[in-house]
mmCIF file of C-alpha atoms in Angstrom:
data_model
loop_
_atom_site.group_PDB
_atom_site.id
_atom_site.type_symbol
_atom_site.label_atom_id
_atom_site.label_comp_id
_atom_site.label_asym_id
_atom_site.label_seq_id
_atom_site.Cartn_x
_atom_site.Cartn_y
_atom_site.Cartn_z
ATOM 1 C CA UNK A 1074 -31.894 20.199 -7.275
ATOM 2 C CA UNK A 1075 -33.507 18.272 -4.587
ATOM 3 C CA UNK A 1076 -32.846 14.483 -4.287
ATOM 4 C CA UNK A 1077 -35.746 11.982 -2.772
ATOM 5 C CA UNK A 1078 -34.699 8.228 -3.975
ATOM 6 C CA UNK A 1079 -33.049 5.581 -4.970
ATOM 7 C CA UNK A 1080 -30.808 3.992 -7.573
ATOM 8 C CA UNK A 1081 -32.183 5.055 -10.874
ATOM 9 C CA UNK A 1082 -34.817 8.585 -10.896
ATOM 10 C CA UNK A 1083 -36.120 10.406 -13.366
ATOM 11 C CA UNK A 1084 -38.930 12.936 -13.778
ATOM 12 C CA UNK A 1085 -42.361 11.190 -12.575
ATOM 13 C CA UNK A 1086 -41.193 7.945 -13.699
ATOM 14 C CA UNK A 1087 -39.075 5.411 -11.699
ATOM 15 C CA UNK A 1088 -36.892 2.359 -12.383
ATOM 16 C CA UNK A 1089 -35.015 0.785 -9.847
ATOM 17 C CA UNK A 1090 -32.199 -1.828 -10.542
ATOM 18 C CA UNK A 1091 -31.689 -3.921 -6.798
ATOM 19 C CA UNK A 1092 -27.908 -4.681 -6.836
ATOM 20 C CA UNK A 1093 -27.269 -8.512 -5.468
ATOM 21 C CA UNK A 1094 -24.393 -11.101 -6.171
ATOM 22 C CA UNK A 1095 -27.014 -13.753 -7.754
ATOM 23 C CA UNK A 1096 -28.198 -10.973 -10.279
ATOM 24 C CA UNK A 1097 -24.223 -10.181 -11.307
ATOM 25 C CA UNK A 1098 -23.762 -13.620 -12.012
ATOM 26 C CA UNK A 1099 -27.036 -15.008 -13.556
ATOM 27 C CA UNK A 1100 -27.666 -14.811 -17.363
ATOM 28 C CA UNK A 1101 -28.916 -11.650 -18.677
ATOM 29 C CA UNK A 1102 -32.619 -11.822 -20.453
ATOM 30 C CA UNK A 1103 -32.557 -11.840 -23.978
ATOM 31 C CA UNK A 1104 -35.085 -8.700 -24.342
ATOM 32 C CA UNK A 1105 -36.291 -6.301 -22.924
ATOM 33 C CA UNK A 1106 -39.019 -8.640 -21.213
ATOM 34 C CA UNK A 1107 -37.823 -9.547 -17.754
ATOM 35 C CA UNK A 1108 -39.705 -12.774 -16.166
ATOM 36 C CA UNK A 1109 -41.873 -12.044 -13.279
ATOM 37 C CA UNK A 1110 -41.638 -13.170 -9.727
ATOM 38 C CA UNK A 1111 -43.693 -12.375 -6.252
ATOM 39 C CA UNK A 1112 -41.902 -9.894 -4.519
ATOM 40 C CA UNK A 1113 -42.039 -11.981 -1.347
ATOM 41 C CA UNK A 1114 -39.686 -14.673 -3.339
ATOM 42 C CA UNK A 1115 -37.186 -12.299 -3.763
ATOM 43 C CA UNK A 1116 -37.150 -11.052 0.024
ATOM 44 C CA UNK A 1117 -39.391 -7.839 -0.820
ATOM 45 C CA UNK A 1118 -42.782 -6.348 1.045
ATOM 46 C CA UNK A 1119 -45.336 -6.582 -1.181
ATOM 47 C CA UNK A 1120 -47.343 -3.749 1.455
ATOM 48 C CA UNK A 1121 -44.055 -1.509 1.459
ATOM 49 C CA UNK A 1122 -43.724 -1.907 -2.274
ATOM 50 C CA UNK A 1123 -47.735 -1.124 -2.864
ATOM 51 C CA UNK A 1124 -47.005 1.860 -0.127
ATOM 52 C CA UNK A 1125 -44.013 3.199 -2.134
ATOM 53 C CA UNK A 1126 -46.208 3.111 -5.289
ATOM 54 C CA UNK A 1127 -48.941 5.058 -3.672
ATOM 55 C CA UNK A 1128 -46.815 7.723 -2.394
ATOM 56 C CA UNK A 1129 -44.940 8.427 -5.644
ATOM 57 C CA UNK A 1130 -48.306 8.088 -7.338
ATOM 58 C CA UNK A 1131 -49.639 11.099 -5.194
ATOM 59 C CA UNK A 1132 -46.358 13.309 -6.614
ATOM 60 C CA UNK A 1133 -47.313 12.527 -10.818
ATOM 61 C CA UNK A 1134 -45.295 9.411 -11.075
ATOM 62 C CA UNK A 1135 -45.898 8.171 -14.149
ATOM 63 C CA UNK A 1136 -44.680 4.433 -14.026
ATOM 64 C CA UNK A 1137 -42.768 2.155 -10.997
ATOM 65 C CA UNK A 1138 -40.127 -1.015 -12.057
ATOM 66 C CA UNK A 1139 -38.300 -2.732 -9.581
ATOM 67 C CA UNK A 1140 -36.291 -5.416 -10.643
ATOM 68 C CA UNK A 1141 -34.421 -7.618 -8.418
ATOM 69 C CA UNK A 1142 -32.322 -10.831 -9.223
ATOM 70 C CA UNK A 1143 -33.025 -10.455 -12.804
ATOM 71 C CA UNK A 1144 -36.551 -10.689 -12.059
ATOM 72 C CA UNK A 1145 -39.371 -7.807 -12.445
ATOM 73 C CA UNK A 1146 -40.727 -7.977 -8.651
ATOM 74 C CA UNK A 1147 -42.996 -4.275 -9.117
ATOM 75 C CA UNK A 1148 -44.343 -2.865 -12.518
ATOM 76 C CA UNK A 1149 -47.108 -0.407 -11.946
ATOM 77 C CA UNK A 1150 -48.401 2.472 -14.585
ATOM 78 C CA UNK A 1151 -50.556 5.593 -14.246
ATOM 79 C CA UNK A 1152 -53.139 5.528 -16.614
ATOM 80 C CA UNK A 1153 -52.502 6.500 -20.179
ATOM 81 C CA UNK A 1154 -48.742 5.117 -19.484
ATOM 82 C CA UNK A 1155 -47.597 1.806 -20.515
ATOM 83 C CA UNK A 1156 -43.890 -0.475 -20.764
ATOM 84 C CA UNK A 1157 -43.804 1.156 -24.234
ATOM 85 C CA UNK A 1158 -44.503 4.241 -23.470
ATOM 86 C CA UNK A 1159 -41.362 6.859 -23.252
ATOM 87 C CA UNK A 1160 -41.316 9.280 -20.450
ATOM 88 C CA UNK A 1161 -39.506 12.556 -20.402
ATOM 89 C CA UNK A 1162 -36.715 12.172 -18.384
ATOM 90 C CA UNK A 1163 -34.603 15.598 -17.759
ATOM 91 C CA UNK A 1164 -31.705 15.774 -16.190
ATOM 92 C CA UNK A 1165 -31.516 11.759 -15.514
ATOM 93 C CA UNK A 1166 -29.981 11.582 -18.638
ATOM 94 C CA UNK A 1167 -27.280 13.743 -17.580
ATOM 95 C CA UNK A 1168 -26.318 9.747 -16.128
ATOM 96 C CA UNK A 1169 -27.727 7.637 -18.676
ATOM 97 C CA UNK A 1170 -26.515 9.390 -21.701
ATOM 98 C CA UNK A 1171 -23.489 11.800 -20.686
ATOM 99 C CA UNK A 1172 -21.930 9.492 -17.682
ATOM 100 C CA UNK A 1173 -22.016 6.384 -20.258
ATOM 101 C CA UNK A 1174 -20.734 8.816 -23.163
ATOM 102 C CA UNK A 1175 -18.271 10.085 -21.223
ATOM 103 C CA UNK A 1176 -16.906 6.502 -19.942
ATOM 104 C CA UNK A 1177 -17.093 4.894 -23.864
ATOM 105 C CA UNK A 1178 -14.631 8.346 -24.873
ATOM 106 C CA UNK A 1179 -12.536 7.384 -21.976
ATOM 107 C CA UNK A 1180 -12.628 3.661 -22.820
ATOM 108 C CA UNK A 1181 -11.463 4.619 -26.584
ATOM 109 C CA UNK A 1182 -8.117 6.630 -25.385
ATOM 110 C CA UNK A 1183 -9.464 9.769 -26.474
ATOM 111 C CA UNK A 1184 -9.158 11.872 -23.092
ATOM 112 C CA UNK A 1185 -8.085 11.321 -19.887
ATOM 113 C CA UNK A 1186 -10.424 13.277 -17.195
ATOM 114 C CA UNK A 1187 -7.408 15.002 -16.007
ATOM 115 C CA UNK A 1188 -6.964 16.481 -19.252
ATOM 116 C CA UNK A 1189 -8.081 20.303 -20.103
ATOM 117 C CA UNK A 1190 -11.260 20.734 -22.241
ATOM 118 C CA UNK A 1191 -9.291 23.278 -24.297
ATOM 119 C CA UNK A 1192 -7.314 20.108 -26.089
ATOM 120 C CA UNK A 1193 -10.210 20.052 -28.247
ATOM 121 C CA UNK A 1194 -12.523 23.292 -27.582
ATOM 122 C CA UNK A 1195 -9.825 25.438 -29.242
ATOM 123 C CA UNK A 1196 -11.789 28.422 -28.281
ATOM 124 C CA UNK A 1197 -10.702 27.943 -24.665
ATOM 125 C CA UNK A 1198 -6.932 27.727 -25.151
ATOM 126 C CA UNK A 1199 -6.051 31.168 -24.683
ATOM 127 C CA UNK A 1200 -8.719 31.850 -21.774
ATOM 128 C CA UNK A 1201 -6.801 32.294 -18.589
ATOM 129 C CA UNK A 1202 -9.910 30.353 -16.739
ATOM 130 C CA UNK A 1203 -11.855 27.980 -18.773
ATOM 131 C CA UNK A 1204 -8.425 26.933 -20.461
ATOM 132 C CA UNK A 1205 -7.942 25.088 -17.108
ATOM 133 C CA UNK A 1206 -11.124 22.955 -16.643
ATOM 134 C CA UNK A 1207 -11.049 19.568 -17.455
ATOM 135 C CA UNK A 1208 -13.118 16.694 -18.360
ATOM 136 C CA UNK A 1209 -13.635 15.703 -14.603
ATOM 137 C CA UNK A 1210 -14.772 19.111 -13.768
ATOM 138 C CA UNK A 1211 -17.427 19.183 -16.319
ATOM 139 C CA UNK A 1212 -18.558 15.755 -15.346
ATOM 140 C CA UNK A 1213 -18.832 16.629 -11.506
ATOM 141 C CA UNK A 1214 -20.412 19.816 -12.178
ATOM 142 C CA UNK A 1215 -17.090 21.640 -10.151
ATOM 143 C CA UNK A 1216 -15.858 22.988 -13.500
ATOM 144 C CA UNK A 1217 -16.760 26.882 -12.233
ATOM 145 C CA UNK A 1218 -19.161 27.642 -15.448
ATOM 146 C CA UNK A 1219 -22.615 29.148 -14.520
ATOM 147 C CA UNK A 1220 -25.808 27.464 -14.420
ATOM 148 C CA UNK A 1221 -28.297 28.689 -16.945
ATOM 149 C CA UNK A 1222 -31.551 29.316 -15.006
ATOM 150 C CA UNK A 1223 -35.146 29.319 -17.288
ATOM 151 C CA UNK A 1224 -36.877 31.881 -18.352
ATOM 152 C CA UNK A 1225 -34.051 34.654 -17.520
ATOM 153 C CA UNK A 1226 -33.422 37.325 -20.702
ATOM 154 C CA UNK A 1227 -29.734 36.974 -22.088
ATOM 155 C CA UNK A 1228 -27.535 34.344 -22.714
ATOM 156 C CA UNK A 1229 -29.303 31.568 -19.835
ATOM 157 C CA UNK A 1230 -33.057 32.135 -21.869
ATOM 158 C CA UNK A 1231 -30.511 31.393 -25.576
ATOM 159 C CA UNK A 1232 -29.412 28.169 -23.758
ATOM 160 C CA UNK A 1233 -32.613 26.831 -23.072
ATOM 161 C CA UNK A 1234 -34.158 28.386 -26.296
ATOM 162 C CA UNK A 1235 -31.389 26.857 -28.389
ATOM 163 C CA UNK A 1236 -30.685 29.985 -30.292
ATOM 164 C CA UNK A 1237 -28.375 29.923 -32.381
ATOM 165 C CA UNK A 1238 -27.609 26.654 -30.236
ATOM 166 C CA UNK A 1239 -26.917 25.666 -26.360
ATOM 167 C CA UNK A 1240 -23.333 24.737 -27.320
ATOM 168 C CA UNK A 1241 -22.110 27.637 -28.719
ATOM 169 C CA UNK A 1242 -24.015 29.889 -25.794
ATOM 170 C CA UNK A 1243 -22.380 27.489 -23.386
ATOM 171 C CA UNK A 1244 -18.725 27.685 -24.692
ATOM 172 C CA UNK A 1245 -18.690 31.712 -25.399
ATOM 173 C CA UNK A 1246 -21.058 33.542 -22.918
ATOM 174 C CA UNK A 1247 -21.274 31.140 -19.790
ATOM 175 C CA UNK A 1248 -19.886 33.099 -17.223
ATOM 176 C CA UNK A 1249 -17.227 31.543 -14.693
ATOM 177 C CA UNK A 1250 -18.706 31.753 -11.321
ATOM 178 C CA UNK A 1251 -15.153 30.435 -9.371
ATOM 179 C CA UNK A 1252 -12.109 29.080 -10.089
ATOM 180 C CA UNK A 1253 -12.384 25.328 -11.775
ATOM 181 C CA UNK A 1254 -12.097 22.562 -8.735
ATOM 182 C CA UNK A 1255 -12.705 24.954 -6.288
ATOM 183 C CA UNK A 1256 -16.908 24.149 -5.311
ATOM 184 C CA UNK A 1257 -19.316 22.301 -6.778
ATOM 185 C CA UNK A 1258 -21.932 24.402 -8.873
ATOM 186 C CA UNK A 1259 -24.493 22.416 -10.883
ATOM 187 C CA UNK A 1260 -24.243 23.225 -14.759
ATOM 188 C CA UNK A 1261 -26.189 22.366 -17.549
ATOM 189 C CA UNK A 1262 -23.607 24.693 -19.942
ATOM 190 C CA UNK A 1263 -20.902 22.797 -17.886
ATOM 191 C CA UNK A 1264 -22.265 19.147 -19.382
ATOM 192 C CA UNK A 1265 -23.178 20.782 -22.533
ATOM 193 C CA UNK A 1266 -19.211 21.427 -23.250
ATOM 194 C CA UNK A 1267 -18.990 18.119 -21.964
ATOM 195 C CA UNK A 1268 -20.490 16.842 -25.184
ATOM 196 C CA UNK A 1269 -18.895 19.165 -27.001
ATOM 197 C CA UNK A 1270 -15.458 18.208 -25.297
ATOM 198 C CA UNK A 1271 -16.225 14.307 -26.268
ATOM 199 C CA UNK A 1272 -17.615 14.699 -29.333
ATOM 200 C CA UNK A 1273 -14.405 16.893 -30.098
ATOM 201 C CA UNK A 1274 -11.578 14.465 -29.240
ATOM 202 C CA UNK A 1275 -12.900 12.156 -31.884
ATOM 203 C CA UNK A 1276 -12.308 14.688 -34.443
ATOM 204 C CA UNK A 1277 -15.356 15.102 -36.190
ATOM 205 C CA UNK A 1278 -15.338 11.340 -37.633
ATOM 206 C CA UNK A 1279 -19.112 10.119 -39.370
ATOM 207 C CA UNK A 1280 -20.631 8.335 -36.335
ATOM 208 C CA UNK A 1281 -18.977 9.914 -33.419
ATOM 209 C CA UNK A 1282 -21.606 12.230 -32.463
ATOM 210 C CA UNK A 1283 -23.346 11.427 -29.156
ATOM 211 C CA UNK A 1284 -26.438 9.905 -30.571
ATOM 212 C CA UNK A 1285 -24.812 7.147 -32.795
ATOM 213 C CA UNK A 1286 -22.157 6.392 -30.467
ATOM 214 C CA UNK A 1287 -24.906 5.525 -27.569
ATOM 215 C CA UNK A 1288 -26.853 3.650 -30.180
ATOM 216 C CA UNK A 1289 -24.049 1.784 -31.653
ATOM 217 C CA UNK A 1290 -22.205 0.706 -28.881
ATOM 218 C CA UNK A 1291 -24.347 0.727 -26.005
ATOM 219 C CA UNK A 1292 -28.702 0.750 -26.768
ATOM 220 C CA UNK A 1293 -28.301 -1.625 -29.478
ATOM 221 C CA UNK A 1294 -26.139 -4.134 -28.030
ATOM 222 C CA UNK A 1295 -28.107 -4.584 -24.567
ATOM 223 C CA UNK A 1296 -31.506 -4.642 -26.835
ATOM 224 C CA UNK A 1297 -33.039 -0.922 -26.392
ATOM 225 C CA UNK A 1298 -35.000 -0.688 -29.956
ATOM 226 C CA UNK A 1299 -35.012 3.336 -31.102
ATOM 227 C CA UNK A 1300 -38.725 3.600 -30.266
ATOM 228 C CA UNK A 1301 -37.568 2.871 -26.232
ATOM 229 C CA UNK A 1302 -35.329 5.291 -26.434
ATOM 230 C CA UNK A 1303 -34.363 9.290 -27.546
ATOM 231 C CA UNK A 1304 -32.050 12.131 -26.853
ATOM 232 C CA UNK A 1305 -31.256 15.413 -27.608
ATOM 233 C CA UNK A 1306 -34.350 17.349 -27.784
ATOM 234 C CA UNK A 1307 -34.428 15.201 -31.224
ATOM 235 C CA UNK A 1308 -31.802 17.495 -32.899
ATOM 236 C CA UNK A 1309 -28.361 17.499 -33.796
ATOM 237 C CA UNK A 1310 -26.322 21.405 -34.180
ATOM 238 C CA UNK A 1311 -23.207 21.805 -36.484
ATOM 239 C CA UNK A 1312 -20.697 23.443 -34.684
ATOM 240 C CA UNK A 1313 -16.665 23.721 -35.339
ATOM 241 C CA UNK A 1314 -17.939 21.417 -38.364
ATOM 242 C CA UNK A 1315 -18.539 18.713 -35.556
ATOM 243 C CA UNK A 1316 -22.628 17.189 -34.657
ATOM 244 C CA UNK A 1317 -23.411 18.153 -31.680
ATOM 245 C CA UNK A 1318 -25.908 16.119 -29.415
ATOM 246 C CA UNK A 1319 -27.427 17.535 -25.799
ATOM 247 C CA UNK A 1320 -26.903 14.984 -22.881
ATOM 248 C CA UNK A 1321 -27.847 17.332 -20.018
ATOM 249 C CA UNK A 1322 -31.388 17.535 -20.888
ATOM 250 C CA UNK A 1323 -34.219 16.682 -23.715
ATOM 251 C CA UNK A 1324 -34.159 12.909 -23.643
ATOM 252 C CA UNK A 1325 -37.769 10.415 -23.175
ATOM 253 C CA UNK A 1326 -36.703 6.808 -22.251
ATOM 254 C CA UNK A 1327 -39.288 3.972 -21.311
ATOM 255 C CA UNK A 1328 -38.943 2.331 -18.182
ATOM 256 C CA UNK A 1329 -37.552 -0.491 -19.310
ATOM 257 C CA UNK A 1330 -34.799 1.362 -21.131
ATOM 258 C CA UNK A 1331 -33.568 3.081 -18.223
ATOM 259 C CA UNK A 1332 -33.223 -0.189 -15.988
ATOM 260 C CA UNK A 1333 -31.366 -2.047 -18.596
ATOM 261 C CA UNK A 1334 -29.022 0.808 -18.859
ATOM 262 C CA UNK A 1335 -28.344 0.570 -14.800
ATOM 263 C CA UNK A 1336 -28.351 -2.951 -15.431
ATOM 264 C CA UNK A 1337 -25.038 -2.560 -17.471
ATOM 265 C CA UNK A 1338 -23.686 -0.183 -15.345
ATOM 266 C CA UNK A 1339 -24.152 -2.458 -12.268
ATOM 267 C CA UNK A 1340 -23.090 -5.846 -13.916
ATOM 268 C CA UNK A 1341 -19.736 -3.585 -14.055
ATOM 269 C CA UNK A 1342 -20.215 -3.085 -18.058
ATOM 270 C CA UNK A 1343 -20.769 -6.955 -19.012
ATOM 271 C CA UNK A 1344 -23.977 -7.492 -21.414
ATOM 272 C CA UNK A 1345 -24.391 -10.913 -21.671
ATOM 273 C CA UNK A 1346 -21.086 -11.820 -21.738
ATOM 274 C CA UNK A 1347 -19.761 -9.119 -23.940
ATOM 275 C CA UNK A 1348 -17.686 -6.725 -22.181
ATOM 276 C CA UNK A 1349 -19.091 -3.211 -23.560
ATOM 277 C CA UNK A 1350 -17.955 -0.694 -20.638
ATOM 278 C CA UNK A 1351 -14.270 -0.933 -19.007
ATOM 279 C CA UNK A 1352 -15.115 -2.394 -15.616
ATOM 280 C CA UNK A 1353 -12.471 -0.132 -13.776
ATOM 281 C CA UNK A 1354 -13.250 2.825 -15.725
ATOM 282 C CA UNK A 1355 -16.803 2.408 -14.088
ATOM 283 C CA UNK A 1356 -15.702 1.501 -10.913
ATOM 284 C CA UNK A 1357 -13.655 5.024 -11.268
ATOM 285 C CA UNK A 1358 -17.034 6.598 -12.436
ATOM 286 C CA UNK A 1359 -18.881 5.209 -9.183
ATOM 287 C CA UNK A 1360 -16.177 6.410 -6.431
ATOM 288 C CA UNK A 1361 -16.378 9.843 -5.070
ATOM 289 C CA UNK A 1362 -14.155 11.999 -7.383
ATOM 290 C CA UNK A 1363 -12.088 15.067 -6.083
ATOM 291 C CA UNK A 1364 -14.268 17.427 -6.281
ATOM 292 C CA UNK A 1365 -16.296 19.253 -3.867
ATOM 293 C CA UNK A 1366 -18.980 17.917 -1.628
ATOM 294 C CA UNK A 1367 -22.250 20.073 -2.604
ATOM 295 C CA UNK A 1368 -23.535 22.243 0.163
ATOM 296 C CA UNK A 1369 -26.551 20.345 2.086
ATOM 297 C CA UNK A 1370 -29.114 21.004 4.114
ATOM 298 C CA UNK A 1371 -31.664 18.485 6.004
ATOM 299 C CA UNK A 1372 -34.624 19.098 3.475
ATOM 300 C CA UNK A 1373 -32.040 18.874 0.539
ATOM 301 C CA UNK A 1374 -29.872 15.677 1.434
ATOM 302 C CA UNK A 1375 -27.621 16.359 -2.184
ATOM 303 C CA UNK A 1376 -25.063 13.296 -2.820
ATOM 304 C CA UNK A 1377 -21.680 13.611 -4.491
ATOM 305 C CA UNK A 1378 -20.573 13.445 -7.719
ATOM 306 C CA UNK A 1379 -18.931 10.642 -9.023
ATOM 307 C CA UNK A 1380 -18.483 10.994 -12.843
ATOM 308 C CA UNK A 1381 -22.021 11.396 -14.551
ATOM 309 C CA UNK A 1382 -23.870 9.793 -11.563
ATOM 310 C CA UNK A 1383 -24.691 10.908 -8.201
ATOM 311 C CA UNK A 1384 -23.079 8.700 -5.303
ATOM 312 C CA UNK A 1385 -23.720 7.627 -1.683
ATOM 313 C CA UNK A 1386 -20.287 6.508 -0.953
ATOM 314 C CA UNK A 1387 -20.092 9.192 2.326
ATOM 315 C CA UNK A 1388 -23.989 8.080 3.544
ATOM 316 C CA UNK A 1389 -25.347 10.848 2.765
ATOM 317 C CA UNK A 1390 -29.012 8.672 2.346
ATOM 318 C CA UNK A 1391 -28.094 6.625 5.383
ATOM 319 C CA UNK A 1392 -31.068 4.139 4.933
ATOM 320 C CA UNK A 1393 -29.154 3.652 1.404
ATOM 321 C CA UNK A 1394 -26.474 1.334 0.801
ATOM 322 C CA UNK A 1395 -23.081 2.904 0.123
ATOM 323 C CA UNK A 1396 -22.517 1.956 -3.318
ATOM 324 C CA UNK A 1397 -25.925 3.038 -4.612
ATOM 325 C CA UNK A 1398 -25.869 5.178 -7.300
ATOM 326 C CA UNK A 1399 -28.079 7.401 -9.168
ATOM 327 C CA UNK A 1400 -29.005 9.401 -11.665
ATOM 328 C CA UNK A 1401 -31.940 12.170 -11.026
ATOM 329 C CA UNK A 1402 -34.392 14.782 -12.782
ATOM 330 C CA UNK A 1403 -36.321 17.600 -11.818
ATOM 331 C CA UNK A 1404 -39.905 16.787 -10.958
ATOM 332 C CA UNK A 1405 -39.160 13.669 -8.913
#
C-alpha cells in the first residue's frame, strides 16, 4: 500500500481535518454545514491550496475539504461529484469504521487488546497459532494471517468474492504467514476477524453488529444522516448465529462524513459536549503500538500502526506534524 498524504485519505476523494487548539475548544456546528472562511484568515495559501487541488485533480480525485478552525477554508469537486455525493472509500474505512468500532468495544469492557481473539472466535481455541493473536494484532495488521490478494483462484479470490462469506474464509483458510507480533503484514482477513472478534464479545445481542453500533452511537450523534454514509459492501452474513459487517473494505462516505468523523477523533471523542469516545482510549489508539514498524522504502514512506489508524509519531512524513494521523485507501 503506498501512502502520499495527509490526515484523512481515501480513494480519489480527500478530507482533511487541520488540528489547532482554537478548533478543540470552539463549539462544534450543528450540521453537517460548516461556515466558510478565506483561507488567508485562517493562515492558509490560497495558491498552495489551488496547487494541491490541481495536482490531486490530475490523479482522479474526486472531491478536496479542508477544514480548519471549525471553518471550511477549501471545498472543490470534479464534475459529476457534489457535498452529497458518497465516494467509495476502500480501505480508509479500515480507520473510520473498524478503528472507531474497535475503540466503542473497548470503551464498553468487552475486550481488552491484550486479550486473544479465540475468547470469542471459539474456532481458534485449540489452534496452536491463531489461538495466540489478539485484538491488537488484528488492529495493527501484525497478527501473522495472510493477505488475500485479488483475482488469485482459492481461498484469497472466496474472500473478495464473498463466497460463502469473507468471514468464514478469513477465520478457517487464511494461512499464518509468521508467528503473531513478530512483523507487520497488512491483512484484510486479519481486520475481517477483527469484526468478527468485536462483534463476538457482545454475544450476539440485537444491535451489536457493526453497522448499528456505528450508527447508533457514533454517525447519528455527530449528525451523519444514512444517505452520507454506508458500509459493508451493503450486506450483513450470519455466522456462529452472530451479523457480521465488513470494516476493511466496501464502504462510500461523502466528504463531509469523513471529516466529521476525524473531527471526533481529534476533539479527543467530545461531540458537542457529549463525551462519545473514551479520550484515553483514543489517545492509546493514536500512539505507536508494539508492533512492528512496516518495512519502507523512499518511494513507499509506510507509517505505523497505531490501532485502526496509521501514525506519524516516529516522522516518518517529516514535513508532517507528529501527531497526524490517518486513515488511507488504495487509489490515492
Amino acid at each position: 500500500m503506498q501512502f502520499r498524504l495527509s490526515v484523512l485519505l481515501l480513494a480519489a476523494i480527500v478530507s482533511v481535518v487541520l488540528p489547532h487548539a482554537a478548533a478543540v475548544r470552539s463549539q462544534a456546528p450543528a450540521s453537517l454545514d460548516w461556515p466558510k472562511a478565506e483561507p488567508a484568515s485562517q493562515g492558509m495559501s490560497p495558491a498552495k491550496l489551488d496547487a494541491l487541488k490541481d495536482s490531486l485533480a490530475k490523479q482522479g480525485t474526486k472531491s478536496l475539504l479542508i477544514i480548519r478552525h471549525d471553518k471550511i477554508v477549501y471545498e472543490w469537486y470534479a464534475a459529476g461529484h457534489g457535498a452529497q455525493k458518497k465516494h467509495y472509500t476502500a480501505s480508509l474505512v479500515k480507520a473510520i469504521v473498524a478503528g472507531i468500532l474497535f475503540l466503542l468495544g473497548w470503551q464498553d469492557g468487552r475486550f481488552e487488546p491484550e486479550e486473544p481473539v479465540a475468547k470469542y472466535v471459539t474456532h481458534w481455541k485449540n489452534d496452536p497459532h491463531k489461538s495466540k493473536i489478539t485484538f491488537r494484532h488484528l488492529a495493527t495488521h501484525s497478527s501473522g494471517l495472510s493477505d488475500a490478494e485479488h483475482n488469485v483462484p482459492g481461498w484469497e479470490e472466496s474472500f473478495w468474492k464473498r463466497r460463502p462469506d469473507p468471514f468464514t474464509v478469513a477465520r478457517d483458510q487464511a494461512p499464518m504467514l509468521f508467528a503473531p507480533g513478530q512483523r507487520f503484514e497488512y491483512s484484510n482477513p486479519g481486520i475481517a476477524m477483527l469484526a468478527y472478534g468485536v462483534t463476538a464479545s457482545y454475544g450476539g445481542k440485537p444491535g451489536t453488529d457493526q453497522r448499528s453500533l456505528l450508527k447508533k452511537r457514533i454517525m447519528d450523534p455527530i449528525g451523519v444522516p444514512a444517505s452520507e454514509w454506508s458500509m459493508g459492501y451493503g450486506q450483513t452474513y450470519k455466522v456462529d448465529n452472530l451479523d457480521l459487517v465488513a470494516n476493511w473494505g466496501g464502504g462510500s462516505y461523502t466528504a463531509r462524513a469523513v471529516a466529521h468523523v476525524g473531527r471526533l477523533m481529534l476533539r479527543k471523542g467530545d461531540w458537542q459536549g457529549k463525551q462519545l469516545l473514551d479520550p484515553k482510549l483514543i489517545d492509546k489508539a493514536l500512539t505507536p503500538s508494539k508492533a512492528p514498524i512496516p518495512q519502507r522504502s523512499k518511494d513507499n514512506p509506510q507509517p505505523a500502526s497505531g490501532l485502526g489508524w496509521w501514525l506519524n509519531r516516529d516522522g516518518v512524513w517529516p514535513s508532517v506534524p507528529r501527531d497526524a494521523f490517518a486513515g488511507a485507501g488504495a487509489g490515492h
